Amino acid sequence: MNESDAELMTRCKDGDMTAFDILIHRHKTPLVNFIYRFIGDPDSAEDLAQETFIRVYRNIDRYRHDMAGFRTWMYRIASNLCKNELRNRSRRPRILVNNAIGNQDDEGNPIENMVDPSPRPDGQVEEKELQDVLARAISGLPEKLRIALILRDIEGMSYEEISQTIRKPVGTVKSRINRARLMLKDKMAAYVHS
Amino acid sequence: MICRKCKNLFSAYLDNDLKAQERRRFEDHLAKCEDCAKAFNDFRQVVELTTDLPALQPSADFDRILRAKMTDVESVEGRGWLFSHRSVIAIGVACLLLIVAAFGTYMYKSGRTDHQDRKGPAQIAIGREVIPMVSSHADENIFTNFVMPSVPNILINKQDMQDTDMATSEDYRETRTYVLPSVTGRYTRVKGRSGTNYVIKPVSMIGASDEIGF
């Protein structure tokens, strides 16, 4: 029988670490993916996901399932960590040595995603290339729109869950998602065909 | 429906968030407006591409590294079982402290914890005579029901005493405080069926608020 997140959290509060292991196993992949799409860096995504779980663990007693769902609570912690990370990156200029540091540019964007946005002369776009262009386009969205889009279209959250996560009214969430998708459509105009 | 309004409804239509009448008007507009129809088609494709983006899988070391980090947190912050039960432990410690404080207060008021008593000798000097303490509670230095065989002689010799206070005077009990040349003390004489008993305690060993009880 699958226990709900709230039930597992209750067991965690009683010191049952196996319940916390189940929560980690259940949420680690979508959480890493959410952070990766938010900040565009796979290595930092793992670090921040682990930090998110640690903060969840440290604040177990503060969690009340009648106030928020576990998932929205956890994603709120994660999105705050992501915002801090991006803010810190903008404050500290990074000197990049491509081969030594790896797959990031000086803005922390994965180099593998740095694809020439212009379509190839033969008009053919490989699927992987298309995904890279799209990922880069998502990274280029304004932060407020990006988080709403990722939570909706990548994490599959409902409008209400997103509203709880980012603490904005549902109407604001809907508006942001529509604006994010429209911006993304314009960025990807050269790659989609009507 | 104008085109701008139509574009604002792209997400709502895609997410099935439109009422039937609005949905019909939206579809009617798309049927008539080629630009909006193309824009919506592109819009839908991008949303589908986004939804289908492959998920980044955590590395094989994810759990191991997380466990190590959590162990560090536990060692630094004292987490673990004690952390998870800290509220219960805090309440328990608070209750224990309350019980100890209440017991201490009770013992103090009942005269059983006078530390000065504990330091006091098992004898008392009145005038020039040293009277051995024969109280059954001498070890605890609670000088109650003390039988003083030679008291009449001492008490009679009032030249060595100065009566300063008479606290109580009843048929069976009399309490007075005397200042003697060698010691300031208080005695209580009790007349009972078994004879006359005396309870003596030097004021310096009693403490300002102490009372001799029976």
Short mmCIF file of C-alpha atoms in Angstrom, two decimals:
data_model
loop_
_atom_site.label_atom_id
_atom_site.label_comp_id
_atom_site.label_asym_id
_atom_site.label_seq_id
_atom_site.Cartn_x
_atom_site.Cartn_y
_atom_site.Cartn_z
CA MET A 1 0.00 0.00 0.00
CA ASN A 2 1.35 3.41 -0.96
CA GLU A 3 1.41 5.77 1.97
CA SER A 4 0.70 9.42 1.30
CA ASP A 5 3.40 12.03 1.77
CA ALA A 6 1.54 13.35 4.81
CA GLU A 7 1.49 9.90 6.42
CA LEU A 8 5.20 9.47 5.75
CA MET A 9 5.91 12.88 7.24
CA THR A 10 4.02 11.88 10.38
CA ARG A 11 6.25 8.83 10.66
CA CYS A 12 9.31 11.04 10.08
CA LYS A 13 8.27 13.24 12.99
CA ASP A 14 8.30 10.12 15.15
CA GLY A 15 11.88 9.48 14.14
CA ASP A 16 11.19 6.83 11.49
CA MET A 17 13.98 7.38 8.99
CA THR A 18 12.75 4.70 6.61
CA ALA A 19 9.76 6.95 5.94
CA PHE A 20 12.13 9.75 4.99
CA ASP A 21 13.98 7.38 2.67
CA ILE A 22 10.70 6.65 0.91
CA LEU A 23 10.05 10.39 0.49
CA ILE A 24 13.52 10.86 -0.99
CA HIS A 25 13.07 7.96 -3.37
CA ARG A 26 9.65 9.23 -4.40
CA HIS A 27 10.59 12.84 -5.05
CA LYS A 28 14.27 13.01 -5.91
CA THR A 29 13.96 12.66 -9.70
CA PRO A 30 11.23 15.29 -10.26
CA LEU A 31 12.93 17.57 -7.75
CA VAL A 32 16.35 17.34 -9.44
CA ASN A 33 14.66 17.86 -12.79
CA PHE A 34 12.73 20.91 -11.54
CA ILE A 35 15.90 22.52 -10.19
CA TYR A 36 17.83 21.63 -13.33
CA ARG A 37 15.23 23.30 -15.52
CA PHE A 38 15.16 26.29 -13.20
CA ILE A 39 18.91 26.97 -12.97
CA GLY A 40 20.13 25.06 -16.03
CA ASP A 41 23.03 23.32 -14.32
CA PRO A 42 22.88 19.56 -13.65
CA ASP A 43 25.62 19.48 -10.98
CA SER A 44 24.16 22.33 -8.99
CA ALA A 45 20.73 20.74 -9.44
CA GLU A 46 21.84 17.68 -7.48
CA ASP A 47 23.44 19.79 -4.77
CA LEU A 48 20.38 21.96 -4.38
CA ALA A 49 18.04 18.95 -4.39
CA GLN A 50 20.10 17.41 -1.58
CA GLU A 51 20.04 20.71 0.27
CA THR A 52 16.27 20.78 -0.17
CA PHE A 53 15.91 17.34 1.42
CA ILE A 54 18.19 18.39 4.27
CA ARG A 55 16.07 21.46 4.91
CA VAL A 56 12.93 19.36 4.82
CA TYR A 57 14.55 17.05 7.36
CA ARG A 58 15.63 19.91 9.59
CA ASN A 59 12.18 21.46 9.51
CA ILE A 60 10.09 18.33 9.89
CA ASP A 61 8.49 19.63 13.06
CA ARG A 62 7.42 22.85 11.35
CA TYR A 63 5.55 21.04 8.60
CA ARG A 64 1.80 20.91 8.99
CA HIS A 65 -0.03 18.98 6.33
CA ASP A 66 -3.20 20.98 6.92
CA MET A 67 -1.35 24.13 5.87
CA ALA A 68 0.16 22.88 2.61
CA GLY A 69 0.73 19.67 0.71
CA PHE A 70 4.14 18.16 1.22
CA ARG A 71 5.03 18.55 -2.45
CA THR A 72 4.19 22.24 -2.60
CA TRP A 73 6.06 22.81 0.66
CA MET A 74 9.13 21.00 -0.61
CA TYR A 75 9.06 22.81 -3.98
CA ARG A 76 8.75 26.13 -2.22
CA ILE A 77 11.94 25.35 -0.32
CA ALA A 78 13.61 24.26 -3.55
CA SER A 79 12.52 27.32 -5.52
CA ASN A 80 13.81 29.61 -2.75
CA LEU A 81 17.15 27.82 -2.88
CA CYS A 82 17.21 28.20 -6.67
CA LYS A 83 16.49 31.92 -6.46
CA ASN A 84 19.28 32.36 -3.91
CA GLU A 85 21.65 30.39 -6.11
CA LEU A 86 20.85 32.51 -9.16
CA ARG A 87 21.17 35.69 -7.12
CA ASN A 88 24.56 34.60 -5.81
CA ARG A 89 25.72 33.74 -9.31
CA SER A 90 24.78 37.16 -10.59
CA ARG A 91 26.84 38.72 -7.78
CA ARG A 92 30.01 36.70 -8.32
CA PRO A 93 31.46 36.87 -11.81
CA ARG A 94 32.85 33.54 -12.80
CA ILE A 95 36.08 33.00 -14.70
CA LEU A 96 35.56 30.05 -16.96
CA VAL A 97 38.06 27.59 -18.26
CA ASN A 98 35.97 25.47 -20.56
CA ASN A 99 37.71 22.14 -20.36
CA ALA A 100 38.55 22.38 -16.68
CA ILE A 101 35.19 23.49 -15.35
CA GLY A 102 33.02 21.61 -17.72
CA ASN A 103 29.69 22.30 -19.22
CA GLN A 104 28.78 25.80 -18.05
CA ASP A 105 29.15 29.19 -19.53
CA ASP A 106 29.85 32.30 -17.50
CA GLU A 107 26.18 32.63 -16.64
CA GLY A 108 25.95 29.11 -15.37
CA ASN A 109 24.11 27.84 -18.41
CA PRO A 110 25.04 24.43 -19.70
CA ILE A 111 27.29 24.68 -22.71
CA GLU A 112 25.61 21.65 -24.22
CA ASN A 113 22.49 23.80 -24.43
CA MET A 114 24.25 26.57 -26.25
CA VAL A 115 22.91 25.75 -29.66
CA ASP A 116 22.73 28.16 -32.50
CA PRO A 117 19.08 29.18 -32.45
CA SER A 118 18.95 29.56 -36.20
CA PRO A 119 17.61 26.50 -38.01
CA ARG A 120 20.00 24.36 -39.99
CA PRO A 121 20.14 25.03 -43.73
CA ASP A 122 18.63 21.65 -44.51
CA GLY A 123 15.69 22.46 -42.25
CA GLN A 124 16.22 19.28 -40.30
CA VAL A 125 16.52 19.55 -36.57
CA GLU A 126 17.51 16.60 -34.53
CA GLU A 127 15.29 15.81 -31.58
CA LYS A 128 18.12 16.25 -29.10
CA GLU A 129 19.03 19.55 -30.64
CA LEU A 130 15.43 20.69 -30.44
CA GLN A 131 15.28 19.76 -26.77
CA ASP A 132 18.50 21.69 -26.13
CA VAL A 133 17.14 24.76 -27.88
CA LEU A 134 13.91 24.50 -25.93
CA ALA A 135 15.76 24.07 -22.62
CA ARG A 136 17.81 27.15 -23.40
CA ALA A 137 14.68 29.07 -24.32
CA ILE A 138 13.11 28.09 -20.99
CA SER A 139 16.26 29.22 -19.16
CA GLY A 140 15.88 32.57 -20.89
CA LEU A 141 12.38 33.21 -19.57
CA PRO A 142 11.94 35.71 -16.76
CA GLU A 143 12.24 33.98 -13.40
CA LYS A 144 8.62 34.46 -12.36
CA LEU A 145 7.31 33.07 -15.62
CA ARG A 146 9.89 30.29 -15.74
CA ILE A 147 9.00 28.79 -12.38
CA ALA A 148 5.28 28.80 -13.18
CA LEU A 149 5.88 27.14 -16.56
CA ILE A 150 8.21 24.48 -15.15
CA LEU A 151 5.84 23.59 -12.32
CA ARG A 152 2.96 23.29 -14.77
CA ASP A 153 4.41 21.74 -17.93
CA ILE A 154 7.36 19.79 -16.54
CA GLU A 155 6.28 18.91 -13.01
CA GLY A 156 2.62 18.59 -13.95
CA MET A 157 1.27 20.54 -10.99
CA SER A 158 -2.27 21.86 -10.92
CA TYR A 159 -2.89 25.59 -10.86
CA GLU A 160 -3.85 25.33 -7.20
CA GLU A 161 -0.64 23.51 -6.28
CA ILE A 162 1.42 26.11 -8.14
CA SER A 163 -0.52 28.83 -6.37
CA GLN A 164 0.40 27.29 -3.00
CA THR A 165 4.02 26.79 -4.02
CA ILE A 166 4.73 30.31 -5.23
CA ARG A 167 2.18 31.91 -2.90
CA LYS A 168 0.32 33.78 -5.61
CA PRO A 169 -3.37 33.76 -6.48
CA VAL A 170 -4.55 31.18 -8.99
CA GLY A 171 -5.43 33.95 -11.44
CA THR A 172 -1.86 35.23 -11.33
CA VAL A 173 -0.57 31.72 -11.88
CA LYS A 174 -2.77 31.21 -14.95
CA SER A 175 -1.71 34.53 -16.39
CA ARG A 176 1.98 33.81 -15.85
CA ILE A 177 1.74 30.37 -17.41
CA ASN A 178 0.01 31.73 -20.50
CA ARG A 179 2.57 34.52 -20.87
CA ALA A 180 5.45 32.07 -20.41
CA ARG A 181 4.06 29.73 -23.08
CA LEU A 182 3.50 32.59 -25.51
CA MET A 183 7.07 33.82 -25.00
CA LEU A 184 8.36 30.31 -25.47
CA LYS A 185 6.35 29.95 -28.66
CA ASP A 186 7.92 33.10 -30.05
CA LYS A 187 11.41 31.93 -29.10
CA MET A 188 10.80 28.57 -30.76
CA ALA A 189 9.08 29.97 -33.85
CA ALA A 190 11.85 28.78 -36.12
CA TYR A 191 11.58 25.19 -34.87
CA VAL A 192 7.89 24.50 -34.83
CA HIS A 193 5.83 24.11 -37.94
CA SER A 194 2.18 24.75 -38.28
CA MET B 1 -13.70 37.66 -30.21
CA ILE B 2 -10.66 39.73 -31.01
CA CYS B 3 -7.22 38.18 -31.62
CA ARG B 4 -5.63 39.57 -28.44
CA LYS B 5 -8.41 38.10 -26.31
CA CYS B 6 -8.06 34.82 -28.20
CA LYS B 7 -4.31 34.59 -27.44
CA ASN B 8 -4.98 35.22 -23.77
CA LEU B 9 -7.18 32.11 -23.77
CA PHE B 10 -4.64 29.74 -25.36
CA SER B 11 -3.61 28.15 -22.06
CA ALA B 12 -7.12 28.07 -20.65
CA TYR B 13 -8.36 26.26 -23.77
CA LEU B 14 -5.46 23.82 -23.73
CA ASP B 15 -5.92 23.12 -20.03
CA ASN B 16 -9.70 22.64 -20.39
CA ASP B 17 -10.27 25.65 -18.20
CA LEU B 18 -12.92 27.39 -20.33
CA LYS B 19 -16.67 27.29 -19.94
CA ALA B 20 -18.59 25.71 -22.79
CA GLN B 21 -19.81 28.98 -24.30
CA GLU B 22 -16.36 30.60 -24.16
CA ARG B 23 -14.81 27.46 -25.57
CA ARG B 24 -17.21 27.57 -28.54
CA ARG B 25 -16.47 31.25 -29.20
CA PHE B 26 -12.73 30.48 -29.06
CA GLU B 27 -13.06 27.67 -31.59
CA ASP B 28 -15.23 29.84 -33.82
CA HIS B 29 -12.55 32.51 -33.84
CA LEU B 30 -9.80 30.01 -34.71
CA ALA B 31 -11.92 28.74 -37.58
CA LYS B 32 -12.16 32.25 -38.99
CA CYS B 33 -8.68 33.66 -38.12
CA GLU B 34 -5.78 31.95 -39.84
CA ASP B 35 -3.13 33.85 -37.82
CA CYS B 36 -4.63 32.84 -34.49
CA ALA B 37 -5.07 29.28 -35.67
CA LYS B 38 -1.39 29.06 -36.67
CA ALA B 39 -0.29 30.75 -33.44
CA PHE B 40 -2.36 28.33 -31.39
CA ASN B 41 -0.97 25.36 -33.27
CA ASP B 42 2.60 26.53 -32.59
CA PHE B 43 1.62 27.22 -29.00
CA ARG B 44 0.32 23.67 -28.57
CA GLN B 45 3.44 22.16 -30.15
CA VAL B 46 5.75 24.06 -27.80
CA VAL B 47 3.72 23.03 -24.78
CA GLU B 48 3.87 19.39 -25.91
CA LEU B 49 7.63 19.65 -26.48
CA THR B 50 8.08 21.13 -23.02
CA THR B 51 5.96 18.43 -21.43
CA ASP B 52 8.00 15.77 -23.25
CA LEU B 53 11.40 17.10 -22.25
CA PRO B 54 13.37 14.17 -20.83
CA ALA B 55 13.87 14.24 -17.08
CA LEU B 56 17.37 14.60 -15.72
CA GLN B 57 18.04 11.48 -13.69
CA PRO B 58 19.87 11.91 -10.39
CA SER B 59 23.33 10.36 -10.34
CA ALA B 60 23.90 6.97 -8.76
CA ASP B 61 25.71 8.70 -5.90
CA PHE B 62 22.80 10.97 -5.07
CA ASP B 63 21.52 8.96 -2.10
CA ARG B 64 25.00 8.22 -0.72
CA ILE B 65 26.04 11.88 -0.84
CA LEU B 66 22.74 13.01 0.65
CA ARG B 67 23.11 10.49 3.49
CA ALA B 68 26.62 11.78 4.19
CA LYS B 69 25.40 15.37 4.26
CA MET B 70 22.55 14.46 6.58
CA THR B 71 24.97 12.64 8.89
CA ASP B 72 27.05 15.83 9.02
CA VAL B 73 23.96 17.81 9.94
CA GLU B 74 23.10 15.30 12.66
CA SER B 75 26.60 15.42 14.12
CA VAL B 76 26.75 19.22 14.08
CA GLU B 77 23.23 19.92 15.22
CA GLY B 78 22.60 16.86 17.34
CA ARG B 79 19.75 15.60 15.23
CA GLY B 80 18.57 12.03 14.94
CA TRP B 81 16.37 10.37 17.53
CA LEU B 82 17.04 13.03 20.15
CA PHE B 83 16.19 15.72 17.63
CA SER B 84 13.02 14.08 16.51
CA HIS B 85 11.88 13.68 20.12
CA ARG B 86 13.24 16.97 21.37
CA SER B 87 9.85 18.41 22.21
CA VAL B 88 8.98 15.40 24.36
CA ILE B 89 12.39 15.53 26.01
CA ALA B 90 12.05 19.26 26.69
CA ILE B 91 8.65 18.76 28.34
CA GLY B 92 10.06 15.90 30.42
CA VAL B 93 13.02 17.97 31.62
CA ALA B 94 10.72 20.90 32.44
CA CYS B 95 8.43 18.62 34.47
CA LEU B 96 11.42 17.16 36.32
CA LEU B 97 12.71 20.64 37.18
CA LEU B 98 9.26 21.65 38.43
CA ILE B 99 9.05 18.58 40.63
CA VAL B 100 12.54 19.20 42.03
CA ALA B 101 11.71 22.87 42.67
CA ALA B 102 8.42 22.02 44.38
CA PHE B 103 10.06 19.35 46.51
CA GLY B 104 12.89 21.71 47.43
CA THR B 105 10.45 24.42 48.45
CA TYR B 106 8.45 21.99 50.54
CA MET B 107 11.55 20.68 52.24
CA TYR B 108 12.83 24.17 52.91
CA LYS B 109 9.56 25.30 54.44
CA SER B 110 9.34 22.21 56.58
CA GLY B 111 12.77 23.03 57.96
CA ARG B 112 14.38 19.88 56.70
CA THR B 113 16.90 21.41 54.33
CA ASP B 114 18.42 24.12 56.40
CA HIS B 115 22.01 23.83 55.28
CA GLN B 116 23.15 25.64 58.32
CA ASP B 117 21.70 22.83 60.40
CA ARG B 118 23.80 20.38 58.50
CA LYS B 119 26.87 22.28 59.41
CA GLY B 120 25.84 22.63 63.04
CA PRO B 121 27.38 20.66 65.82
CA ALA B 122 25.54 17.90 67.56
CA GLN B 123 25.64 19.86 70.73
CA ILE B 124 24.55 23.22 71.97
CA ALA B 125 26.05 25.63 74.41
CA ILE B 126 23.84 27.60 76.78
CA GLY B 127 25.67 29.75 79.22
CA ARG B 128 28.78 27.92 80.21
CA GLU B 129 27.31 24.49 79.91
CA VAL B 130 27.55 22.32 76.85
CA ILE B 131 24.49 20.21 76.44
CA PRO B 132 24.72 17.11 74.31
CA MET B 133 22.05 16.85 71.66
CA VAL B 134 20.17 13.69 72.25
CA SER B 135 17.51 14.23 69.64
CA SER B 136 16.70 11.20 67.59
CA HIS B 137 17.10 13.48 64.57
CA ALA B 138 20.51 14.71 65.54
CA ASP B 139 22.11 13.30 62.41
CA GLU B 140 19.82 15.45 60.34
CA ASN B 141 20.38 18.36 62.72
CA ILE B 142 16.69 18.79 63.23
CA PHE B 143 16.57 19.57 66.84
CA THR B 144 13.04 18.66 67.67
CA ASN B 145 11.74 16.77 70.66
CA PHE B 146 15.03 17.32 72.28
CA VAL B 147 15.12 16.15 75.87
CA MET B 148 17.36 18.30 77.98
CA PRO B 149 17.74 16.76 81.43
CA SER B 150 19.65 19.64 82.98
CA VAL B 151 17.44 22.40 81.60
CA PRO B 152 15.86 23.43 84.92
CA ASN B 153 19.23 24.38 86.31
CA ILE B 154 20.11 26.37 83.27
CA LEU B 155 16.78 28.02 82.90
CA ILE B 156 16.66 29.02 86.45
CA ASN B 157 19.90 30.82 86.07
CA LYS B 158 18.33 33.71 84.18
CA GLN B 159 21.19 36.02 84.90
CA ASP B 160 22.89 34.64 81.82
CA MET B 161 19.86 35.21 79.64
CA GLN B 162 18.05 38.09 78.16
CA ASP B 163 14.44 37.50 77.24
CA THR B 164 13.85 39.14 73.87
CA ASP B 165 10.70 37.66 72.52
CA MET B 166 7.78 35.48 73.31
CA ALA B 167 6.45 34.01 70.14
CA THR B 168 3.69 31.81 71.42
CA SER B 169 2.25 30.85 74.73
CA GLU B 170 -0.23 28.03 75.00
CA ASP B 171 -1.19 25.55 77.61
CA TYR B 172 1.21 22.98 76.40
CA ARG B 173 3.85 24.97 74.52
CA GLU B 174 5.92 28.00 75.12
CA THR B 175 8.44 29.45 72.75
CA ARG B 176 10.95 32.07 73.66
CA THR B 177 14.06 33.47 72.18
CA TYR B 178 17.04 34.18 74.35
CA VAL B 179 20.29 35.90 73.80
CA LEU B 180 22.95 34.12 75.76
CA PRO B 181 26.54 35.18 76.25
CA SER B 182 27.84 32.36 74.09
CA VAL B 183 25.01 31.65 71.73
CA THR B 184 21.74 33.07 70.59
CA GLY B 185 19.14 30.38 70.84
CA ARG B 186 15.51 29.54 71.08
CA TYR B 187 13.95 26.87 73.13
CA THR B 188 10.49 25.50 73.38
CA ARG B 189 9.24 23.81 76.44
CA VAL B 190 6.56 21.26 75.95
CA LYS B 191 4.49 19.87 78.69
CA GLY B 192 3.07 16.53 77.82
CA ARG B 193 2.02 13.26 79.34
CA SER B 194 5.55 11.97 79.17
CA GLY B 195 6.89 14.93 81.09
CA THR B 196 8.50 18.14 79.99
CA ASN B 197 10.46 18.14 76.76
CA TYR B 198 12.62 20.94 75.50
CA VAL B 199 13.49 21.81 71.98
CA ILE B 200 16.50 24.01 71.61
CA LYS B 201 18.01 25.45 68.51
CA PRO B 202 20.51 28.29 68.26
CA VAL B 203 19.17 31.13 66.15
CA SER B 204 22.44 31.27 64.22
CA MET B 205 21.71 27.75 63.10
CA ILE B 206 18.04 28.27 62.47
CA GLY B 207 18.02 30.98 59.89
CA ALA B 208 15.98 34.12 59.93
CA SER B 209 12.65 32.61 58.91
CA ASP B 210 13.04 29.17 60.33
CA GLU B 211 10.54 27.79 62.79
CA ILE B 212 10.87 24.95 65.14
CA GLY B 213 8.07 22.57 64.49
CA PHE B 214 6.57 19.72 66.38
#
